[in-house]
mmCIF file of C-alpha atoms in Angstrom:
data_model
loop_
_atom_site.group_PDB
_atom_site.id
_atom_site.type_symbol
_atom_site.label_atom_id
_atom_site.label_comp_id
_atom_site.label_asym_id
_atom_site.label_seq_id
_atom_site.Cartn_x
_atom_site.Cartn_y
_atom_site.Cartn_z
ATOM 1 C CA MET A 1 -135.973 -60.397 126.093
ATOM 2 C CA LEU A 2 -139.145 -59.849 124.106
ATOM 3 C CA SER A 3 -141.220 -61.133 127.018
ATOM 4 C CA ASN A 4 -139.464 -58.677 129.355
ATOM 5 C CA ALA A 5 -140.006 -55.829 126.901
ATOM 6 C CA VAL A 6 -143.729 -56.523 126.955
ATOM 7 C CA LYS A 7 -143.860 -57.176 130.695
ATOM 8 C CA TYR A 8 -142.092 -53.950 131.714
ATOM 9 C CA SER A 9 -143.690 -51.604 129.176
ATOM 10 C CA PRO A 10 -146.997 -49.766 129.545
ATOM 11 C CA ASN A 11 -150.016 -50.816 127.492
ATOM 12 C CA ASN A 12 -150.119 -49.317 123.995
ATOM 13 C CA SER A 13 -146.382 -48.544 124.001
ATOM 14 C CA HIS A 14 -144.132 -49.549 121.120
ATOM 15 C CA ILE A 15 -141.697 -52.449 121.073
ATOM 16 C CA GLN A 16 -139.378 -52.601 118.108
ATOM 17 C CA ILE A 17 -137.426 -55.655 116.933
ATOM 18 C CA ASN A 18 -134.780 -55.371 114.236
ATOM 19 C CA LEU A 19 -132.521 -57.974 112.682
ATOM 20 C CA LEU A 20 -129.411 -56.763 110.889
ATOM 21 C CA ILE A 21 -126.446 -58.481 109.334
ATOM 22 C CA GLN A 22 -123.195 -56.696 110.214
ATOM 23 C CA ASN A 23 -119.624 -57.954 109.918
ATOM 24 C CA GLN A 24 -120.551 -61.650 109.705
ATOM 25 C CA ASN A 25 -122.912 -61.298 112.702
ATOM 26 C CA ALA A 26 -126.658 -61.481 113.060
ATOM 27 C CA VAL A 27 -127.578 -58.471 115.205
ATOM 28 C CA PHE A 28 -130.891 -58.423 117.070
ATOM 29 C CA LEU A 29 -132.093 -55.126 118.522
ATOM 30 C CA ILE A 30 -135.033 -55.200 120.930
ATOM 31 C CA GLN A 31 -136.162 -51.734 121.971
ATOM 32 C CA ASP A 32 -138.986 -50.902 124.350
ATOM 33 C CA GLU A 33 -140.557 -47.839 125.962
ATOM 34 C CA GLY A 34 -140.674 -49.459 129.383
ATOM 35 C CA ILE A 35 -139.564 -48.618 132.899
ATOM 36 C CA GLY A 36 -135.848 -48.685 132.060
ATOM 37 C CA ILE A 37 -132.940 -49.832 134.215
ATOM 38 C CA SER A 38 -130.670 -47.569 136.225
ATOM 39 C CA PRO A 39 -126.959 -47.482 135.312
ATOM 40 C CA GLU A 40 -126.067 -48.822 138.760
ATOM 41 C CA GLU A 41 -128.282 -51.873 138.317
ATOM 42 C CA GLN A 42 -127.345 -52.622 134.699
ATOM 43 C CA GLN A 43 -124.063 -54.208 135.801
ATOM 44 C CA ASN A 44 -125.980 -56.905 137.734
ATOM 45 C CA LEU A 45 -128.689 -57.474 135.148
ATOM 46 C CA PHE A 46 -127.388 -60.828 133.914
ATOM 47 C CA GLU A 47 -126.830 -62.302 137.385
ATOM 48 C CA PRO A 48 -129.228 -65.120 138.322
ATOM 49 C CA PHE A 49 -132.136 -63.983 140.520
ATOM 50 C CA PHE A 50 -131.279 -60.281 140.173
ATOM 51 C CA ARG A 51 -134.261 -57.982 139.715
ATOM 52 C CA ALA A 52 -134.034 -54.215 139.395
ATOM 53 C CA SER A 53 -135.421 -52.155 142.253
ATOM 54 C CA ASN A 54 -138.062 -50.465 140.073
ATOM 55 C CA VAL A 55 -139.956 -53.605 138.946
ATOM 56 C CA GLY A 56 -142.713 -53.000 141.486
ATOM 57 C CA ASN A 57 -145.287 -55.789 141.623
ATOM 58 C CA VAL A 58 -144.423 -57.230 138.213
ATOM 59 C CA PRO A 59 -143.859 -60.966 138.807
ATOM 60 C CA GLY A 60 -140.602 -62.627 137.819
ATOM 61 C CA THR A 61 -137.724 -64.770 139.048
ATOM 62 C CA GLY A 62 -134.722 -62.849 137.754
ATOM 63 C CA LEU A 63 -133.599 -65.836 135.681
ATOM 64 C CA GLY A 64 -134.623 -64.829 132.151
ATOM 65 C CA LEU A 65 -131.747 -62.512 131.291
ATOM 66 C CA ALA A 66 -129.227 -64.802 133.011
ATOM 67 C CA ILE A 67 -130.397 -67.614 130.709
ATOM 68 C CA VAL A 68 -130.261 -65.336 127.658
ATOM 69 C CA HIS A 69 -126.717 -64.266 128.576
ATOM 70 C CA LYS A 70 -125.591 -67.884 128.952
ATOM 71 C CA CYS A 71 -127.116 -68.841 125.586
ATOM 72 C CA VAL A 72 -125.427 -65.899 123.874
ATOM 73 C CA ASP A 73 -122.097 -66.908 125.455
ATOM 74 C CA LEU A 74 -122.483 -70.510 124.294
ATOM 75 C CA HIS A 75 -123.057 -69.244 120.750
ATOM 76 C CA GLN A 76 -119.900 -67.101 121.031
ATOM 77 C CA GLY A 77 -121.898 -63.894 120.807
ATOM 78 C CA ARG A 78 -122.291 -60.833 122.954
ATOM 79 C CA ILE A 79 -125.140 -58.890 124.497
ATOM 80 C CA THR A 80 -125.187 -55.219 125.440
ATOM 81 C CA ILE A 81 -127.770 -52.903 126.926
ATOM 82 C CA ALA A 82 -128.633 -49.232 126.674
ATOM 83 C CA SER A 83 -131.299 -48.059 129.079
ATOM 84 C CA GLN A 84 -132.681 -44.980 130.761
ATOM 85 C CA VAL A 85 -135.124 -45.084 133.662
ATOM 86 C CA GLY A 86 -138.583 -43.978 132.581
ATOM 87 C CA VAL A 87 -137.623 -43.937 128.896
ATOM 88 C CA GLY A 88 -136.926 -47.532 127.898
ATOM 89 C CA THR A 89 -134.320 -50.142 127.117
ATOM 90 C CA THR A 90 -132.547 -51.482 124.051
ATOM 91 C CA PHE A 91 -130.865 -54.875 124.078
ATOM 92 C CA ARG A 92 -128.369 -55.671 121.342
ATOM 93 C CA VAL A 93 -127.499 -59.313 120.750
ATOM 94 C CA GLU A 94 -124.743 -60.160 118.282
ATOM 95 C CA LEU A 95 -124.395 -63.775 117.174
ATOM 96 C CA PRO A 96 -121.727 -64.889 114.717
ATOM 97 C CA LEU A 97 -123.051 -66.346 111.486
ATOM 98 C CA VAL A 98 -120.036 -68.647 111.340
ATOM 99 C CA VAL A 99 -119.030 -70.167 114.666
ATOM 100 C CA LYS A 100 -115.564 -71.482 115.374
ATOM 101 C CA SER A 101 -115.729 -75.102 116.398
ATOM 102 C CA VAL A 102 -115.845 -75.740 120.108
ATOM 103 C CA ASN A 103 -115.391 -79.156 121.643
ATOM 104 C CA LEU A 104 -117.768 -79.384 124.566
ATOM 105 C CA THR A 105 -118.980 -82.443 126.325
ATOM 106 C CA LEU A 106 -122.384 -82.512 127.951
ATOM 107 C CA PRO A 107 -120.930 -82.088 131.488
ATOM 108 C CA ASP A 108 -119.029 -78.975 130.282
ATOM 109 C CA VAL A 109 -122.253 -77.392 129.101
ATOM 110 C CA ILE A 110 -124.066 -78.216 132.333
ATOM 111 C CA HIS A 111 -121.306 -76.976 134.640
ATOM 112 C CA ARG A 112 -120.250 -73.823 132.788
#
């Protein structure tokens, strides 16, 4: 997410990272002043190979946020987004500080 914030923000813009502890969760907030993501495209943002229509010539595969989403899911967390085109984007990742035990075998992790 930090890499995307840098990649899709103009030079000399601000990127802010905050870490908070709220309700037994570690909360990461990553806020940029980048190109932003339209409301219509936000719903597809975590799909593999999806790239927003306003990325222009910025290189990428559309896999980064899909991987982040999967990692957050595996840690029993959640990720949300607030974004406005031309203004910027804020990602909020909440990860529990205490995780309920989950019995996964290696094939489960690979095939989920």
